[in-house]
Amino acid sequence: MAWNEPGSGNKQRDPWRDNGGGSGGGPSPDFDAIVQRVRDLLNRLSGGGNGGLFVALIGLVIAWCAWDSVVRVNASDTGVVLRFGQFSRLMTPGINLKFPRPIETVVPVGIGKTQQTNDQVRMLTKDENIVQVDFNVQYKIADAQLYLFGLRDPDGTLGQAAESAVRTVIGSSDMDTILSGQRTELMVQAKQLLQATLDQYKAGLVISEMNFQNVRPPQEVKDAFDAANSALQDNSRLQEEAKAYASQVVPEARGDAAGTRAEAEGFKAERIARAEGDAQRFNLVEQQYRAAPDVTRKRLYLETMEQVVANTPKVIDLSSGKNILNLPGASDARVPVATVITPDSGKGVR
């Protein structure tokens, strides 16, 4: 309603004007005229129709633009701002401003969220055994821009690259290595190979963990694998028994060899010493022979005959028929006595 009511004469009732008799001011503004001018302007802009609907639409548009210009990014996300579909900038977590749609849109990307993928492969090992591997890959988004625009399907690419890495590592190893404690080294190799592939593809992903959850032969060949595994265990057991036997026998053989070698060295030293003694004695006998040949010859003869017939209980007659004087035997009857009759004296010599 208008501020001025009819029927009050020329007196103006203006709430913005001090009517209490204070100091006077200027004439009050005519708000009805101002509103009418704005309404006429809107009518002209809207083609002369009802301007209230247009004003309401303008207000809704302004409210929507103000509401759509404020974006809240979660703490675990990074906002990727697209201006008319093209990358513009990144938004940090918190309250951010942007141009309303369709000028700018924001795509949230979970940077701090750990994601995972599981798969299973069946393949041949290096020694031509069939093995089935269940593996798990845990990864995070390291670069939001590369994650959205580097590849068409980064998650699917990661799954295929992970399978390729597992096949490369398992295919270059034999069954014993895969089933033994070296499986951890194989997982590390597969993780490094997968990360290198993703970096080459510029996928914007980083691998946090890669595990071989289960490595086993397929059910179709399980019986044959169990038999082969049992044979390998028997082979290992026999090898260990052989090593234990060798560790017991080899030292004994080495001890016997050392004893035999020591005996041989002693025999060698004895023979050398005896030979040297015989040589020295021969030299001494030779010297005596040169000094007195007859006496030395007879002494050598008697000594030789004494050695020859020392254990023979017989009488050897070398007297050419002369009288024989047989001396009584030794006090010990068990010791045989040999009597030699020399041709010179005709006497027996015990």
Tab-separated table of C-alpha atoms in Angstrom:
chain	number	residue	atom	x	y	z
A	1	MET	CA	0.000	0.000	0.000
A	2	ALA	CA	1.137	3.594	-0.442
A	3	TRP	CA	2.576	5.504	2.441
A	4	ASN	CA	0.108	8.361	1.900
A	5	GLU	CA	-3.464	7.524	2.761
A	6	PRO	CA	-6.352	9.413	1.096
A	7	GLY	CA	-8.640	11.553	3.207
A	8	SER	CA	-5.953	13.216	5.203
A	9	GLY	CA	-5.810	16.398	3.222
A	10	ASN	CA	-2.508	17.563	1.990
A	11	LYS	CA	-0.675	16.258	4.974
A	12	GLN	CA	1.888	13.617	4.050
A	13	ARG	CA	2.467	10.551	6.317
A	14	ASP	CA	6.037	9.627	5.608
A	15	PRO	CA	7.654	7.157	8.061
A	16	TRP	CA	11.104	8.214	6.845
A	17	ARG	CA	10.468	11.807	7.785
A	18	ASP	CA	10.614	13.274	11.254
A	19	ASN	CA	7.000	14.351	11.967
A	20	GLY	CA	7.640	15.149	15.568
A	21	GLY	CA	8.382	18.801	14.935
A	22	GLY	CA	12.123	18.441	14.726
A	23	SER	CA	14.341	20.048	12.258
A	24	GLY	CA	12.971	19.649	8.819
A	25	GLY	CA	14.564	17.674	6.021
A	26	GLY	CA	14.112	17.408	2.325
A	27	PRO	CA	11.015	15.972	0.690
A	28	SER	CA	10.536	12.182	1.107
A	29	PRO	CA	11.252	9.961	-1.887
A	30	ASP	CA	8.301	8.693	-3.852
A	31	PHE	CA	8.734	4.901	-3.571
A	32	ASP	CA	5.588	4.205	-5.519
A	33	ALA	CA	7.038	6.024	-8.463
A	34	ILE	CA	10.297	4.131	-8.192
A	35	VAL	CA	8.547	0.767	-8.057
A	36	GLN	CA	6.367	1.774	-10.958
A	37	ARG	CA	9.392	2.720	-13.037
A	38	VAL	CA	11.069	-0.644	-12.314
A	39	ARG	CA	7.856	-2.441	-13.196
A	40	ASP	CA	7.561	-0.536	-16.446
A	41	LEU	CA	11.153	-1.378	-17.275
A	42	LEU	CA	10.545	-5.075	-16.654
A	43	ASN	CA	7.385	-4.934	-18.697
A	44	ARG	CA	9.278	-3.433	-21.596
A	45	LEU	CA	11.980	-6.125	-21.256
A	46	SER	CA	9.381	-8.879	-21.103
A	47	GLY	CA	7.433	-7.570	-24.034
A	48	GLY	CA	4.737	-5.824	-22.125
A	49	GLY	CA	3.530	-8.945	-20.218
A	50	ASN	CA	3.377	-9.597	-16.537
A	51	GLY	CA	6.743	-8.626	-15.071
A	52	GLY	CA	6.292	-10.509	-11.782
A	53	LEU	CA	7.034	-13.883	-13.332
A	54	PHE	CA	10.163	-12.585	-15.016
A	55	VAL	CA	11.389	-11.082	-11.766
A	56	ALA	CA	10.840	-14.408	-10.037
A	57	LEU	CA	12.798	-16.230	-12.739
A	58	ILE	CA	15.652	-13.760	-12.469
A	59	GLY	CA	15.735	-14.253	-8.718
A	60	LEU	CA	15.798	-18.044	-9.083
A	61	VAL	CA	18.643	-17.821	-11.562
A	62	ILE	CA	20.656	-15.582	-9.242
A	63	ALA	CA	20.008	-17.870	-6.269
A	64	TRP	CA	20.966	-20.968	-8.239
A	65	CYS	CA	24.200	-19.363	-9.470
A	66	ALA	CA	25.111	-18.347	-5.939
A	67	TRP	CA	24.369	-21.832	-4.608
A	68	ASP	CA	26.185	-23.666	-7.438
A	69	SER	CA	29.302	-21.495	-7.125
A	70	VAL	CA	30.177	-22.947	-3.734
A	71	VAL	CA	31.729	-26.445	-3.679
A	72	ARG	CA	32.776	-28.492	-0.671
A	73	VAL	CA	35.566	-31.020	-1.248
A	74	ASN	CA	35.953	-33.886	1.248
A	75	ALA	CA	39.182	-34.341	3.172
A	76	SER	CA	40.048	-37.565	1.320
A	77	ASP	CA	39.289	-36.140	-2.139
A	78	THR	CA	40.740	-33.719	-4.614
A	79	GLY	CA	38.421	-31.714	-6.830
A	80	VAL	CA	39.244	-31.570	-10.525
A	81	VAL	CA	37.709	-28.423	-12.064
A	82	LEU	CA	36.636	-28.687	-15.690
A	83	ARG	CA	35.859	-25.484	-17.583
A	84	PHE	CA	33.643	-26.340	-20.528
A	85	GLY	CA	34.932	-29.914	-20.282
A	86	GLN	CA	38.639	-29.006	-20.268
A	87	PHE	CA	40.934	-29.340	-17.259
A	88	SER	CA	41.296	-26.015	-15.458
A	89	ARG	CA	42.703	-26.535	-11.952
A	90	LEU	CA	42.639	-28.669	-8.804
A	91	MET	CA	40.670	-27.935	-5.654
A	92	THR	CA	42.023	-28.681	-2.194
A	93	PRO	CA	39.788	-30.169	0.518
A	94	GLY	CA	37.419	-27.660	2.077
A	95	ILE	CA	35.111	-24.898	0.769
A	96	ASN	CA	35.966	-23.674	-2.732
A	97	LEU	CA	34.404	-21.300	-5.277
A	98	LYS	CA	33.858	-21.834	-8.961
A	99	PHE	CA	31.787	-20.597	-11.831
A	100	PRO	CA	28.315	-22.139	-11.929
A	101	ARG	CA	27.433	-24.862	-14.315
A	102	PRO	CA	27.668	-25.316	-17.223
A	103	ILE	CA	30.722	-23.075	-17.166
A	104	GLU	CA	32.668	-25.131	-14.619
A	105	THR	CA	32.046	-28.547	-13.162
A	106	VAL	CA	33.935	-30.349	-10.389
A	107	VAL	CA	34.811	-34.072	-10.435
A	108	PRO	CA	35.845	-35.408	-6.995
A	109	VAL	CA	38.734	-37.916	-7.040
A	110	GLY	CA	39.561	-40.008	-3.953
A	111	ILE	CA	43.295	-39.409	-3.573
A	112	GLY	CA	43.697	-40.830	-0.067
A	113	LYS	CA	41.419	-43.827	-0.511
A	114	THR	CA	43.004	-47.267	-0.850
A	115	GLN	CA	41.447	-49.392	-3.569
A	116	GLN	CA	42.095	-52.994	-4.477
A	117	THR	CA	41.573	-55.497	-7.221
A	118	ASN	CA	41.687	-59.310	-7.159
A	119	ASP	CA	42.247	-61.735	-9.979
A	120	GLN	CA	43.343	-65.279	-10.750
A	121	VAL	CA	45.691	-66.619	-13.423
A	122	ARG	CA	46.518	-70.140	-14.555
A	123	MET	CA	49.756	-70.604	-16.437
A	124	LEU	CA	52.903	-72.666	-17.016
A	125	THR	CA	56.006	-72.234	-14.925
A	126	LYS	CA	59.582	-72.280	-16.172
A	127	ASP	CA	59.844	-76.046	-15.599
A	128	GLU	CA	56.542	-76.631	-17.483
A	129	ASN	CA	54.300	-77.147	-14.458
A	130	ILE	CA	50.760	-75.776	-14.345
A	131	VAL	CA	50.085	-73.438	-11.442
A	132	GLN	CA	47.107	-71.332	-10.387
A	133	VAL	CA	47.827	-68.008	-8.652
A	134	ASP	CA	45.324	-65.819	-6.788
A	135	PHE	CA	46.723	-62.312	-6.354
A	136	ASN	CA	45.585	-59.057	-4.762
A	137	VAL	CA	46.681	-55.520	-5.643
A	138	GLN	CA	46.134	-52.510	-3.369
A	139	TYR	CA	46.653	-49.086	-4.922
A	140	LYS	CA	45.975	-45.379	-4.501
A	141	ILE	CA	45.458	-42.460	-6.868
A	142	ALA	CA	48.607	-40.343	-6.861
A	143	ASP	CA	47.722	-37.826	-9.581
A	144	ALA	CA	44.071	-36.877	-10.074
A	145	GLN	CA	44.646	-35.216	-13.452
A	146	LEU	CA	46.495	-38.235	-14.881
A	147	TYR	CA	43.912	-40.581	-13.374
A	148	LEU	CA	41.081	-38.808	-15.234
A	149	PHE	CA	42.799	-37.940	-18.500
A	150	GLY	CA	45.861	-40.229	-18.772
A	151	LEU	CA	43.933	-43.385	-19.651
A	152	ARG	CA	40.389	-44.150	-20.691
A	153	ASP	CA	39.981	-46.871	-18.042
A	154	PRO	CA	42.837	-46.692	-15.498
A	155	ASP	CA	41.317	-49.292	-13.140
A	156	GLY	CA	40.824	-51.809	-15.934
A	157	THR	CA	44.307	-51.085	-17.256
A	158	LEU	CA	45.732	-51.743	-13.804
A	159	GLY	CA	44.037	-55.157	-13.676
A	160	GLN	CA	45.447	-56.157	-17.063
A	161	ALA	CA	48.914	-54.827	-16.208
A	162	ALA	CA	48.853	-56.716	-12.889
A	163	GLU	CA	47.994	-59.976	-14.659
A	164	SER	CA	50.799	-59.378	-17.148
A	165	ALA	CA	53.298	-58.739	-14.322
A	166	VAL	CA	52.258	-61.914	-12.499
A	167	ARG	CA	52.562	-63.995	-15.678
A	168	THR	CA	56.005	-62.545	-16.363
A	169	VAL	CA	57.329	-63.352	-12.885
A	170	ILE	CA	55.700	-66.782	-12.513
A	171	GLY	CA	56.576	-67.823	-16.069
A	172	SER	CA	60.270	-67.157	-15.459
A	173	SER	CA	60.407	-69.200	-12.194
A	174	ASP	CA	60.215	-72.924	-11.511
A	175	MET	CA	57.707	-74.632	-9.254
A	176	ASP	CA	60.106	-75.143	-6.341
A	177	THR	CA	60.897	-71.420	-6.230
A	178	ILE	CA	57.218	-70.458	-6.376
A	179	LEU	CA	56.167	-72.813	-3.582
A	180	SER	CA	59.202	-72.156	-1.367
A	181	GLY	CA	60.049	-69.199	0.833
A	182	GLN	CA	61.191	-67.192	-2.209
A	183	ARG	CA	57.565	-66.286	-2.969
A	184	THR	CA	58.078	-62.932	-1.205
A	185	GLU	CA	60.845	-62.014	-3.630
A	186	LEU	CA	58.551	-62.869	-6.544
A	187	MET	CA	55.826	-60.588	-5.156
A	188	VAL	CA	58.329	-57.729	-4.857
A	189	GLN	CA	59.448	-58.268	-8.458
A	190	ALA	CA	55.839	-58.310	-9.688
A	191	LYS	CA	55.053	-55.104	-7.766
A	192	GLN	CA	58.054	-53.280	-9.228
A	193	LEU	CA	57.206	-54.462	-12.740
A	194	LEU	CA	53.567	-53.368	-12.357
A	195	GLN	CA	54.537	-49.923	-11.022
A	196	ALA	CA	56.967	-49.408	-13.898
A	197	THR	CA	54.211	-50.282	-16.392
A	198	LEU	CA	51.723	-47.853	-14.793
A	199	ASP	CA	54.322	-45.079	-14.770
A	200	GLN	CA	54.974	-45.699	-18.437
A	201	TYR	CA	51.229	-45.513	-19.182
A	202	LYS	CA	50.909	-42.331	-17.021
A	203	ALA	CA	47.972	-43.802	-15.156
A	204	GLY	CA	48.420	-41.642	-12.053
A	205	LEU	CA	48.293	-44.704	-9.773
A	206	VAL	CA	50.746	-45.932	-7.137
A	207	ILE	CA	50.887	-49.541	-5.900
A	208	SER	CA	50.947	-49.918	-2.119
A	209	GLU	CA	50.780	-53.720	-1.800
A	210	MET	CA	50.776	-56.787	-4.043
A	211	ASN	CA	50.250	-60.243	-2.582
A	212	PHE	CA	50.039	-63.800	-3.886
A	213	GLN	CA	47.180	-65.030	-1.728
A	214	ASN	CA	47.163	-68.619	-2.949
A	215	VAL	CA	49.517	-70.555	-5.192
A	216	ARG	CA	48.442	-74.095	-5.970
A	217	PRO	CA	48.151	-76.524	-8.856
A	218	PRO	CA	44.774	-76.751	-10.593
A	219	GLN	CA	42.346	-79.383	-9.341
A	220	GLU	CA	42.668	-81.357	-12.575
A	221	VAL	CA	46.380	-82.060	-12.000
A	222	LYS	CA	46.402	-82.052	-8.201
A	223	ASP	CA	46.952	-85.821	-7.878
A	224	ALA	CA	49.862	-85.821	-10.299
A	225	PHE	CA	51.315	-82.773	-8.586
A	226	ASP	CA	51.040	-84.425	-5.169
A	227	ALA	CA	52.870	-87.492	-6.511
A	228	ALA	CA	55.599	-85.328	-8.014
A	229	ASN	CA	55.856	-83.323	-4.814
A	230	SER	CA	56.175	-86.540	-2.790
A	231	ALA	CA	58.954	-87.680	-5.103
A	232	LEU	CA	60.737	-84.370	-4.612
A	233	GLN	CA	60.443	-84.709	-0.860
A	234	ASP	CA	61.844	-88.255	-1.026
A	235	ASN	CA	64.674	-86.970	-3.168
A	236	SER	CA	65.422	-84.234	-0.653
A	237	ARG	CA	65.297	-86.725	2.204
A	238	LEU	CA	67.684	-89.129	0.468
A	239	GLN	CA	70.040	-86.280	-0.314
A	240	GLU	CA	70.068	-85.252	3.318
A	241	GLU	CA	70.724	-88.833	4.408
A	242	ALA	CA	73.547	-89.090	1.872
A	243	LYS	CA	75.040	-85.847	3.158
A	244	ALA	CA	74.828	-87.136	6.726
A	245	TYR	CA	76.480	-90.412	5.737
A	246	ALA	CA	79.167	-88.534	3.832
A	247	SER	CA	79.785	-86.269	6.804
A	248	GLN	CA	80.343	-89.396	8.906
A	249	VAL	CA	82.360	-91.528	6.476
A	250	VAL	CA	84.539	-88.854	4.911
A	251	PRO	CA	86.209	-87.832	8.202
A	252	GLU	CA	86.870	-91.491	9.016
A	253	ALA	CA	88.357	-92.060	5.585
A	254	ARG	CA	90.466	-88.955	5.949
A	255	GLY	CA	91.652	-90.187	9.346
A	256	ASP	CA	92.559	-93.593	7.905
A	257	ALA	CA	94.351	-91.907	5.033
A	258	ALA	CA	96.263	-89.715	7.457
A	259	GLY	CA	97.219	-92.799	9.520
A	260	THR	CA	98.355	-94.695	6.441
A	261	ARG	CA	100.296	-91.669	5.277
A	262	ALA	CA	101.988	-91.395	8.675
A	263	GLU	CA	102.869	-95.112	8.623
A	264	ALA	CA	104.260	-94.737	5.139
A	265	GLU	CA	106.348	-91.779	6.226
A	266	GLY	CA	107.630	-93.774	9.197
A	267	PHE	CA	108.408	-96.789	7.016
A	268	LYS	CA	110.137	-94.512	4.561
A	269	ALA	CA	112.259	-92.963	7.293
A	270	GLU	CA	113.078	-96.418	8.712
A	271	ARG	CA	114.122	-97.827	5.347
A	272	ILE	CA	116.234	-94.794	4.598
A	273	ALA	CA	117.915	-94.965	8.001
A	274	ARG	CA	118.512	-98.707	7.663
A	275	ALA	CA	119.908	-98.292	4.168
A	276	GLU	CA	122.207	-95.544	5.335
A	277	GLY	CA	123.338	-97.726	8.276
A	278	ASP	CA	123.972	-100.704	5.959
A	279	ALA	CA	125.958	-98.472	3.667
A	280	GLN	CA	128.046	-97.160	6.517
A	281	ARG	CA	128.639	-100.682	7.840
A	282	PHE	CA	129.645	-101.907	4.396
A	283	ASN	CA	132.117	-99.062	4.135
A	284	LEU	CA	133.603	-100.024	7.501
A	285	VAL	CA	133.799	-103.712	6.499
A	286	GLU	CA	135.414	-102.708	3.247
A	287	GLN	CA	138.059	-100.782	5.106
A	288	GLN	CA	138.730	-103.767	7.394
A	289	TYR	CA	138.852	-106.114	4.423
A	290	ARG	CA	141.455	-104.000	2.731
A	291	ALA	CA	143.510	-104.046	5.921
A	292	ALA	CA	143.169	-107.840	6.632
A	293	PRO	CA	141.466	-109.745	3.818
A	294	ASP	CA	141.796	-113.315	5.225
A	295	VAL	CA	140.614	-112.555	8.711
A	296	THR	CA	137.768	-110.443	7.449
A	297	ARG	CA	136.729	-113.109	4.933
A	298	LYS	CA	136.591	-115.795	7.617
A	299	ARG	CA	134.673	-113.564	10.022
A	300	LEU	CA	132.134	-112.702	7.378
A	301	TYR	CA	131.779	-116.378	6.533
A	302	LEU	CA	131.168	-117.378	10.140
A	303	GLU	CA	128.707	-114.563	10.733
A	304	THR	CA	126.805	-115.477	7.612
A	305	MET	CA	126.621	-119.165	8.468
A	306	GLU	CA	125.509	-118.286	11.997
A	307	GLN	CA	122.594	-116.290	10.586
A	308	VAL	CA	121.684	-119.018	8.111
A	309	VAL	CA	121.652	-121.970	10.552
A	310	ALA	CA	120.595	-120.043	13.691
A	311	ASN	CA	117.198	-121.768	13.875
A	312	THR	CA	118.160	-125.117	12.331
A	313	PRO	CA	118.723	-128.125	14.754
A	314	LYS	CA	121.141	-129.892	12.445
A	315	VAL	CA	124.866	-130.625	12.291
A	316	ILE	CA	126.695	-129.523	9.211
A	317	ASP	CA	129.959	-131.436	8.691
A	318	LEU	CA	132.590	-129.463	6.904
A	319	SER	CA	135.622	-131.267	8.395
A	320	SER	CA	136.276	-133.676	5.510
A	321	GLY	CA	136.028	-136.805	7.721
A	322	LYS	CA	137.933	-135.595	10.750
A	323	ASN	CA	136.793	-136.191	14.304
A	324	ILE	CA	133.731	-134.236	15.387
A	325	LEU	CA	133.462	-132.807	18.828
A	326	ASN	CA	129.775	-132.196	19.512
A	327	LEU	CA	129.300	-129.773	22.375
A	328	PRO	CA	126.265	-130.142	24.668
A	329	GLY	CA	123.142	-128.189	23.788
A	330	ALA	CA	121.861	-125.021	25.410
A	331	SER	CA	120.161	-125.119	28.760
A	332	ASP	CA	116.867	-124.150	27.109
A	333	ALA	CA	115.816	-127.150	25.051
A	334	ARG	CA	113.269	-125.101	23.171
A	335	VAL	CA	116.037	-123.153	21.423
A	336	PRO	CA	117.406	-125.091	18.459
A	337	VAL	CA	121.192	-125.433	18.213
A	338	ALA	CA	123.165	-125.678	15.009
A	339	THR	CA	126.660	-127.163	15.030
A	340	VAL	CA	129.105	-126.219	12.319
A	341	ILE	CA	132.310	-128.206	11.818
A	342	THR	CA	134.963	-126.043	10.229
A	343	PRO	CA	137.392	-127.661	7.810
A	344	ASP	CA	140.380	-126.125	9.535
A	345	SER	CA	139.957	-127.110	13.175
A	346	GLY	CA	137.633	-130.057	12.830
A	347	LYS	CA	135.766	-128.786	15.852
A	348	GLY	CA	132.176	-128.010	16.172
A	349	VAL	CA	131.124	-124.433	16.619
A	350	ARG	CA	127.757	-123.658	18.041
